[in-house]
Amino acid sequence: MNTPRAHTLRLLLGDQLNPQHSWFATRDDGVVYVLMEVRQETDYVLHHAQKILAIFAAMRDLARHLRDAGHRVRYVAIDDASNRQSIPDNLAALMAHYGAERLQYQHPDEWRLDAQLRTWGALQAFDVQAVSSEHFYTTRT
């Protein structure tokens, strides 16, 4: 089975689950929304198991909501055989899988993730764009 190509992947992190984000106003079959459960995020510091489960449940719920609204969604579960357990490694594989030309992500709230995605994105041959998460009253600057 061939996977239909996509021109853009849009990454949604576990603290960016706003169904009112402007990304979702228009359905585009060339866009795939990517949510992933990765050990990179569960293991970098000690987290309470209930917190991790709550975040995963919320991510799965948004993925279902987006699918129900007609959006394309790729959800990478923690135990998915293709899961590389790293956001950049999963993104690189998914960009190749879909033949996408552009990756968009919402500005992470955590400096650690912001630096990781910015540094990794600058090294890619495809276009990488960061956009507002739209969940603050003021702009990032």
mmCIF file with all atom_site columns, C-alpha atoms in Angstrom:
data_model
loop_
_atom_site.group_PDB
_atom_site.id
_atom_site.type_symbol
_atom_site.label_atom_id
_atom_site.label_alt_id
_atom_site.label_comp_id
_atom_site.label_asym_id
_atom_site.label_entity_id
_atom_site.label_seq_id
_atom_site.pdbx_PDB_ins_code
_atom_site.Cartn_x
_atom_site.Cartn_y
_atom_site.Cartn_z
_atom_site.occupancy
_atom_site.B_iso_or_equiv
_atom_site.pdbx_formal_charge
_atom_site.auth_seq_id
_atom_site.auth_comp_id
_atom_site.auth_asym_id
_atom_site.auth_atom_id
_atom_site.pdbx_PDB_model_num
ATOM 1   C CA . MET A 1 1   ? 0.000   0.000  0.000  1.00 0.00 ? 1   MET A CA 1
ATOM 2   C CA . ASN A 1 2   ? 1.420   3.361  -1.042 1.00 0.00 ? 2   ASN A CA 1
ATOM 3   C CA . THR A 1 3   ? 1.074   6.268  1.347  1.00 0.00 ? 3   THR A CA 1
ATOM 4   C CA . PRO A 1 4   ? -0.335  9.380  -0.329 1.00 0.00 ? 4   PRO A CA 1
ATOM 5   C CA . ARG A 1 5   ? 2.262   12.130 -0.442 1.00 0.00 ? 5   ARG A CA 1
ATOM 6   C CA . ALA A 1 6   ? 1.941   15.245 1.671  1.00 0.00 ? 6   ALA A CA 1
ATOM 7   C CA . HIS A 1 7   ? 3.510   18.647 1.055  1.00 0.00 ? 7   HIS A CA 1
ATOM 8   C CA . THR A 1 8   ? 3.576   19.617 4.758  1.00 0.00 ? 8   THR A CA 1
ATOM 9   C CA . LEU A 1 9   ? 3.888   17.892 8.120  1.00 0.00 ? 9   LEU A CA 1
ATOM 10  C CA . ARG A 1 10  ? 2.743   19.831 11.182 1.00 0.00 ? 10  ARG A CA 1
ATOM 11  C CA . LEU A 1 11  ? 4.081   18.755 14.552 1.00 0.00 ? 11  LEU A CA 1
ATOM 12  C CA . LEU A 1 12  ? 1.862   19.025 17.624 1.00 0.00 ? 12  LEU A CA 1
ATOM 13  C CA . LEU A 1 13  ? 3.536   18.637 21.002 1.00 0.00 ? 13  LEU A CA 1
ATOM 14  C CA . GLY A 1 14  ? 1.798   17.338 24.114 1.00 0.00 ? 14  GLY A CA 1
ATOM 15  C CA . ASP A 1 15  ? 1.279   20.834 25.546 1.00 0.00 ? 15  ASP A CA 1
ATOM 16  C CA . GLN A 1 16  ? -0.084  22.269 22.274 1.00 0.00 ? 16  GLN A CA 1
ATOM 17  C CA . LEU A 1 17  ? -3.430  20.533 22.075 1.00 0.00 ? 17  LEU A CA 1
ATOM 18  C CA . ASN A 1 18  ? -5.573  23.549 21.260 1.00 0.00 ? 18  ASN A CA 1
ATOM 19  C CA . PRO A 1 19  ? -8.332  22.481 18.852 1.00 0.00 ? 19  PRO A CA 1
ATOM 20  C CA . GLN A 1 20  ? -8.984  26.197 18.162 1.00 0.00 ? 20  GLN A CA 1
ATOM 21  C CA . HIS A 1 21  ? -5.519  26.801 16.607 1.00 0.00 ? 21  HIS A CA 1
ATOM 22  C CA . SER A 1 22  ? -5.781  28.510 13.221 1.00 0.00 ? 22  SER A CA 1
ATOM 23  C CA . TRP A 1 23  ? -4.088  25.512 11.570 1.00 0.00 ? 23  TRP A CA 1
ATOM 24  C CA . PHE A 1 24  ? -7.322  23.570 11.879 1.00 0.00 ? 24  PHE A CA 1
ATOM 25  C CA . ALA A 1 25  ? -9.609  26.140 10.243 1.00 0.00 ? 25  ALA A CA 1
ATOM 26  C CA . THR A 1 26  ? -8.976  24.701 6.770  1.00 0.00 ? 26  THR A CA 1
ATOM 27  C CA . ARG A 1 27  ? -8.735  21.069 5.771  1.00 0.00 ? 27  ARG A CA 1
ATOM 28  C CA . ASP A 1 28  ? -5.922  20.265 3.310  1.00 0.00 ? 28  ASP A CA 1
ATOM 29  C CA . ASP A 1 29  ? -5.223  16.685 2.206  1.00 0.00 ? 29  ASP A CA 1
ATOM 30  C CA . GLY A 1 30  ? -1.592  17.684 1.614  1.00 0.00 ? 30  GLY A CA 1
ATOM 31  C CA . VAL A 1 31  ? -1.069  18.395 5.310  1.00 0.00 ? 31  VAL A CA 1
ATOM 32  C CA . VAL A 1 32  ? -0.439  15.670 7.893  1.00 0.00 ? 32  VAL A CA 1
ATOM 33  C CA . TYR A 1 33  ? -0.665  16.502 11.587 1.00 0.00 ? 33  TYR A CA 1
ATOM 34  C CA . VAL A 1 34  ? 1.928   14.563 13.578 1.00 0.00 ? 34  VAL A CA 1
ATOM 35  C CA . LEU A 1 35  ? 1.606   13.698 17.254 1.00 0.00 ? 35  LEU A CA 1
ATOM 36  C CA . MET A 1 36  ? 4.068   11.367 18.913 1.00 0.00 ? 36  MET A CA 1
ATOM 37  C CA . GLU A 1 37  ? 4.629   9.660  22.225 1.00 0.00 ? 37  GLU A CA 1
ATOM 38  C CA . VAL A 1 38  ? 8.401   9.432  22.666 1.00 0.00 ? 38  VAL A CA 1
ATOM 39  C CA . ARG A 1 39  ? 10.744  8.306  25.414 1.00 0.00 ? 39  ARG A CA 1
ATOM 40  C CA . GLN A 1 40  ? 12.736  11.488 24.787 1.00 0.00 ? 40  GLN A CA 1
ATOM 41  C CA . GLU A 1 41  ? 9.879   13.339 26.495 1.00 0.00 ? 41  GLU A CA 1
ATOM 42  C CA . THR A 1 42  ? 8.877   10.786 29.128 1.00 0.00 ? 42  THR A CA 1
ATOM 43  C CA . ASP A 1 43  ? 12.391  10.071 30.393 1.00 0.00 ? 43  ASP A CA 1
ATOM 44  C CA . TYR A 1 44  ? 14.390  13.354 30.371 1.00 0.00 ? 44  TYR A CA 1
ATOM 45  C CA . VAL A 1 45  ? 13.280  13.947 33.983 1.00 0.00 ? 45  VAL A CA 1
ATOM 46  C CA . LEU A 1 46  ? 11.230  11.925 36.440 1.00 0.00 ? 46  LEU A CA 1
ATOM 47  C CA . HIS A 1 47  ? 7.505   12.352 35.750 1.00 0.00 ? 47  HIS A CA 1
ATOM 48  C CA . HIS A 1 48  ? 4.560   10.929 37.629 1.00 0.00 ? 48  HIS A CA 1
ATOM 49  C CA . ALA A 1 49  ? 3.033   8.084  35.591 1.00 0.00 ? 49  ALA A CA 1
ATOM 50  C CA . GLN A 1 50  ? -0.426  9.658  35.804 1.00 0.00 ? 50  GLN A CA 1
ATOM 51  C CA . LYS A 1 51  ? 0.896   12.871 34.237 1.00 0.00 ? 51  LYS A CA 1
ATOM 52  C CA . ILE A 1 52  ? 2.338   10.958 31.271 1.00 0.00 ? 52  ILE A CA 1
ATOM 53  C CA . LEU A 1 53  ? -0.870  8.966  30.849 1.00 0.00 ? 53  LEU A CA 1
ATOM 54  C CA . ALA A 1 54  ? -2.978  12.126 30.981 1.00 0.00 ? 54  ALA A CA 1
ATOM 55  C CA . ILE A 1 55  ? -0.861  13.830 28.325 1.00 0.00 ? 55  ILE A CA 1
ATOM 56  C CA . PHE A 1 56  ? -1.005  10.755 26.062 1.00 0.00 ? 56  PHE A CA 1
ATOM 57  C CA . ALA A 1 57  ? -4.785  10.526 26.545 1.00 0.00 ? 57  ALA A CA 1
ATOM 58  C CA . ALA A 1 58  ? -5.191  14.195 25.623 1.00 0.00 ? 58  ALA A CA 1
ATOM 59  C CA . MET A 1 59  ? -2.972  13.753 22.558 1.00 0.00 ? 59  MET A CA 1
ATOM 60  C CA . ARG A 1 60  ? -4.974  10.743 21.421 1.00 0.00 ? 60  ARG A CA 1
ATOM 61  C CA . ASP A 1 61  ? -8.196  12.656 21.940 1.00 0.00 ? 61  ASP A CA 1
ATOM 62  C CA . LEU A 1 62  ? -7.016  15.590 19.801 1.00 0.00 ? 62  LEU A CA 1
ATOM 63  C CA . ALA A 1 63  ? -5.854  13.156 17.116 1.00 0.00 ? 63  ALA A CA 1
ATOM 64  C CA . ARG A 1 64  ? -9.340  11.614 17.084 1.00 0.00 ? 64  ARG A CA 1
ATOM 65  C CA . HIS A 1 65  ? -10.944 15.071 16.989 1.00 0.00 ? 65  HIS A CA 1
ATOM 66  C CA . LEU A 1 66  ? -8.773  16.092 14.016 1.00 0.00 ? 66  LEU A CA 1
ATOM 67  C CA . ARG A 1 67  ? -9.519  12.872 12.126 1.00 0.00 ? 67  ARG A CA 1
ATOM 68  C CA . ASP A 1 68  ? -13.233 13.327 12.765 1.00 0.00 ? 68  ASP A CA 1
ATOM 69  C CA . ALA A 1 69  ? -12.925 16.843 11.287 1.00 0.00 ? 69  ALA A CA 1
ATOM 70  C CA . GLY A 1 70  ? -11.381 15.364 8.123  1.00 0.00 ? 70  GLY A CA 1
ATOM 71  C CA . HIS A 1 71  ? -7.714  16.153 8.741  1.00 0.00 ? 71  HIS A CA 1
ATOM 72  C CA . ARG A 1 72  ? -4.903  13.707 8.032  1.00 0.00 ? 72  ARG A CA 1
ATOM 73  C CA . VAL A 1 73  ? -3.201  12.601 11.250 1.00 0.00 ? 73  VAL A CA 1
ATOM 74  C CA . ARG A 1 74  ? -0.168  10.449 11.941 1.00 0.00 ? 74  ARG A CA 1
ATOM 75  C CA . TYR A 1 75  ? -0.123  9.341  15.546 1.00 0.00 ? 75  TYR A CA 1
ATOM 76  C CA . VAL A 1 76  ? 3.046   7.593  16.699 1.00 0.00 ? 76  VAL A CA 1
ATOM 77  C CA . ALA A 1 77  ? 2.267   5.630  19.858 1.00 0.00 ? 77  ALA A CA 1
ATOM 78  C CA . ILE A 1 78  ? 4.954   4.876  22.439 1.00 0.00 ? 78  ILE A CA 1
ATOM 79  C CA . ASP A 1 79  ? 4.988   1.189  21.431 1.00 0.00 ? 79  ASP A CA 1
ATOM 80  C CA . ASP A 1 80  ? 4.758   1.735  17.655 1.00 0.00 ? 80  ASP A CA 1
ATOM 81  C CA . ALA A 1 81  ? 7.399   -0.415 15.931 1.00 0.00 ? 81  ALA A CA 1
ATOM 82  C CA . SER A 1 82  ? 8.454   2.557  13.768 1.00 0.00 ? 82  SER A CA 1
ATOM 83  C CA . ASN A 1 83  ? 8.895   4.864  16.794 1.00 0.00 ? 83  ASN A CA 1
ATOM 84  C CA . ARG A 1 84  ? 12.522  5.955  17.098 1.00 0.00 ? 84  ARG A CA 1
ATOM 85  C CA . GLN A 1 85  ? 11.728  7.495  20.541 1.00 0.00 ? 85  GLN A CA 1
ATOM 86  C CA . SER A 1 86  ? 13.188  10.859 19.456 1.00 0.00 ? 86  SER A CA 1
ATOM 87  C CA . ILE A 1 87  ? 11.282  13.798 17.996 1.00 0.00 ? 87  ILE A CA 1
ATOM 88  C CA . PRO A 1 88  ? 13.935  14.707 15.383 1.00 0.00 ? 88  PRO A CA 1
ATOM 89  C CA . ASP A 1 89  ? 14.513  11.080 14.370 1.00 0.00 ? 89  ASP A CA 1
ATOM 90  C CA . ASN A 1 90  ? 10.775  10.456 13.984 1.00 0.00 ? 90  ASN A CA 1
ATOM 91  C CA . LEU A 1 91  ? 10.334  13.696 12.045 1.00 0.00 ? 91  LEU A CA 1
ATOM 92  C CA . ALA A 1 92  ? 13.144  12.847 9.631  1.00 0.00 ? 92  ALA A CA 1
ATOM 93  C CA . ALA A 1 93  ? 11.633  9.418  8.979  1.00 0.00 ? 93  ALA A CA 1
ATOM 94  C CA . LEU A 1 94  ? 8.128   10.832 8.529  1.00 0.00 ? 94  LEU A CA 1
ATOM 95  C CA . MET A 1 95  ? 9.301   13.594 6.184  1.00 0.00 ? 95  MET A CA 1
ATOM 96  C CA . ALA A 1 96  ? 10.877  10.907 3.988  1.00 0.00 ? 96  ALA A CA 1
ATOM 97  C CA . HIS A 1 97  ? 7.855   8.605  4.313  1.00 0.00 ? 97  HIS A CA 1
ATOM 98  C CA . TYR A 1 98  ? 5.412   11.270 3.115  1.00 0.00 ? 98  TYR A CA 1
ATOM 99  C CA . GLY A 1 99  ? 7.813   12.948 0.671  1.00 0.00 ? 99  GLY A CA 1
ATOM 100 C CA . ALA A 1 100 ? 6.997   16.255 2.367  1.00 0.00 ? 100 ALA A CA 1
ATOM 101 C CA . GLU A 1 101 ? 8.728   19.491 1.447  1.00 0.00 ? 101 GLU A CA 1
ATOM 102 C CA . ARG A 1 102 ? 7.906   21.458 4.590  1.00 0.00 ? 102 ARG A CA 1
ATOM 103 C CA . LEU A 1 103 ? 7.788   20.868 8.317  1.00 0.00 ? 103 LEU A CA 1
ATOM 104 C CA . GLN A 1 104 ? 5.921   23.282 10.525 1.00 0.00 ? 104 GLN A CA 1
ATOM 105 C CA . TYR A 1 105 ? 5.856   23.252 14.285 1.00 0.00 ? 105 TYR A CA 1
ATOM 106 C CA . GLN A 1 106 ? 4.415   25.509 16.945 1.00 0.00 ? 106 GLN A CA 1
ATOM 107 C CA . HIS A 1 107 ? 6.944   27.313 19.126 1.00 0.00 ? 107 HIS A CA 1
ATOM 108 C CA . PRO A 1 108 ? 7.621   24.980 22.062 1.00 0.00 ? 108 PRO A CA 1
ATOM 109 C CA . ASP A 1 109 ? 7.087   26.386 25.534 1.00 0.00 ? 109 ASP A CA 1
ATOM 110 C CA . GLU A 1 110 ? 10.212  24.633 26.807 1.00 0.00 ? 110 GLU A CA 1
ATOM 111 C CA . TRP A 1 111 ? 13.594  26.128 25.972 1.00 0.00 ? 111 TRP A CA 1
ATOM 112 C CA . ARG A 1 112 ? 15.071  22.611 25.688 1.00 0.00 ? 112 ARG A CA 1
ATOM 113 C CA . LEU A 1 113 ? 12.680  21.585 22.915 1.00 0.00 ? 113 LEU A CA 1
ATOM 114 C CA . ASP A 1 114 ? 12.823  24.982 21.253 1.00 0.00 ? 114 ASP A CA 1
ATOM 115 C CA . ALA A 1 115 ? 16.610  24.773 20.969 1.00 0.00 ? 115 ALA A CA 1
ATOM 116 C CA . GLN A 1 116 ? 16.510  21.164 19.793 1.00 0.00 ? 116 GLN A CA 1
ATOM 117 C CA . LEU A 1 117 ? 13.993  21.806 17.008 1.00 0.00 ? 117 LEU A CA 1
ATOM 118 C CA . ARG A 1 118 ? 15.624  25.073 15.923 1.00 0.00 ? 118 ARG A CA 1
ATOM 119 C CA . THR A 1 119 ? 19.102  23.497 15.735 1.00 0.00 ? 119 THR A CA 1
ATOM 120 C CA . TRP A 1 120 ? 17.875  20.335 14.013 1.00 0.00 ? 120 TRP A CA 1
ATOM 121 C CA . GLY A 1 121 ? 15.666  22.306 11.612 1.00 0.00 ? 121 GLY A CA 1
ATOM 122 C CA . ALA A 1 122 ? 18.550  24.502 10.474 1.00 0.00 ? 122 ALA A CA 1
ATOM 123 C CA . LEU A 1 123 ? 20.398  21.378 9.266  1.00 0.00 ? 123 LEU A CA 1
ATOM 124 C CA . GLN A 1 124 ? 17.564  20.016 7.111  1.00 0.00 ? 124 GLN A CA 1
ATOM 125 C CA . ALA A 1 125 ? 17.313  20.199 3.326  1.00 0.00 ? 125 ALA A CA 1
ATOM 126 C CA . PHE A 1 126 ? 13.548  20.759 3.547  1.00 0.00 ? 126 PHE A CA 1
ATOM 127 C CA . ASP A 1 127 ? 11.820  23.936 4.706  1.00 0.00 ? 127 ASP A CA 1
ATOM 128 C CA . VAL A 1 128 ? 11.281  24.130 8.484  1.00 0.00 ? 128 VAL A CA 1
ATOM 129 C CA . GLN A 1 129 ? 9.009   26.820 9.904  1.00 0.00 ? 129 GLN A CA 1
ATOM 130 C CA . ALA A 1 130 ? 8.066   27.662 13.481 1.00 0.00 ? 130 ALA A CA 1
ATOM 131 C CA . VAL A 1 131 ? 4.719   29.372 14.115 1.00 0.00 ? 131 VAL A CA 1
ATOM 132 C CA . SER A 1 132 ? 2.913   30.745 17.137 1.00 0.00 ? 132 SER A CA 1
ATOM 133 C CA . SER A 1 133 ? 1.226   28.242 19.409 1.00 0.00 ? 133 SER A CA 1
ATOM 134 C CA . GLU A 1 134 ? -1.555  30.834 19.795 1.00 0.00 ? 134 GLU A CA 1
ATOM 135 C CA . HIS A 1 135 ? -2.027  30.061 23.461 1.00 0.00 ? 135 HIS A CA 1
ATOM 136 C CA . PHE A 1 136 ? -0.538  33.220 24.946 1.00 0.00 ? 136 PHE A CA 1
ATOM 137 C CA . TYR A 1 137 ? -2.059  36.689 25.095 1.00 0.00 ? 137 TYR A CA 1
ATOM 138 C CA . THR A 1 138 ? 1.120   38.287 23.747 1.00 0.00 ? 138 THR A CA 1
ATOM 139 C CA . THR A 1 139 ? 3.554   37.407 20.988 1.00 0.00 ? 139 THR A CA 1
ATOM 140 C CA . ARG A 1 140 ? 6.712   35.520 21.772 1.00 0.00 ? 140 ARG A CA 1
ATOM 141 C CA . THR A 1 141 ? 8.842   38.649 21.450 1.00 0.00 ? 141 THR A CA 1
#
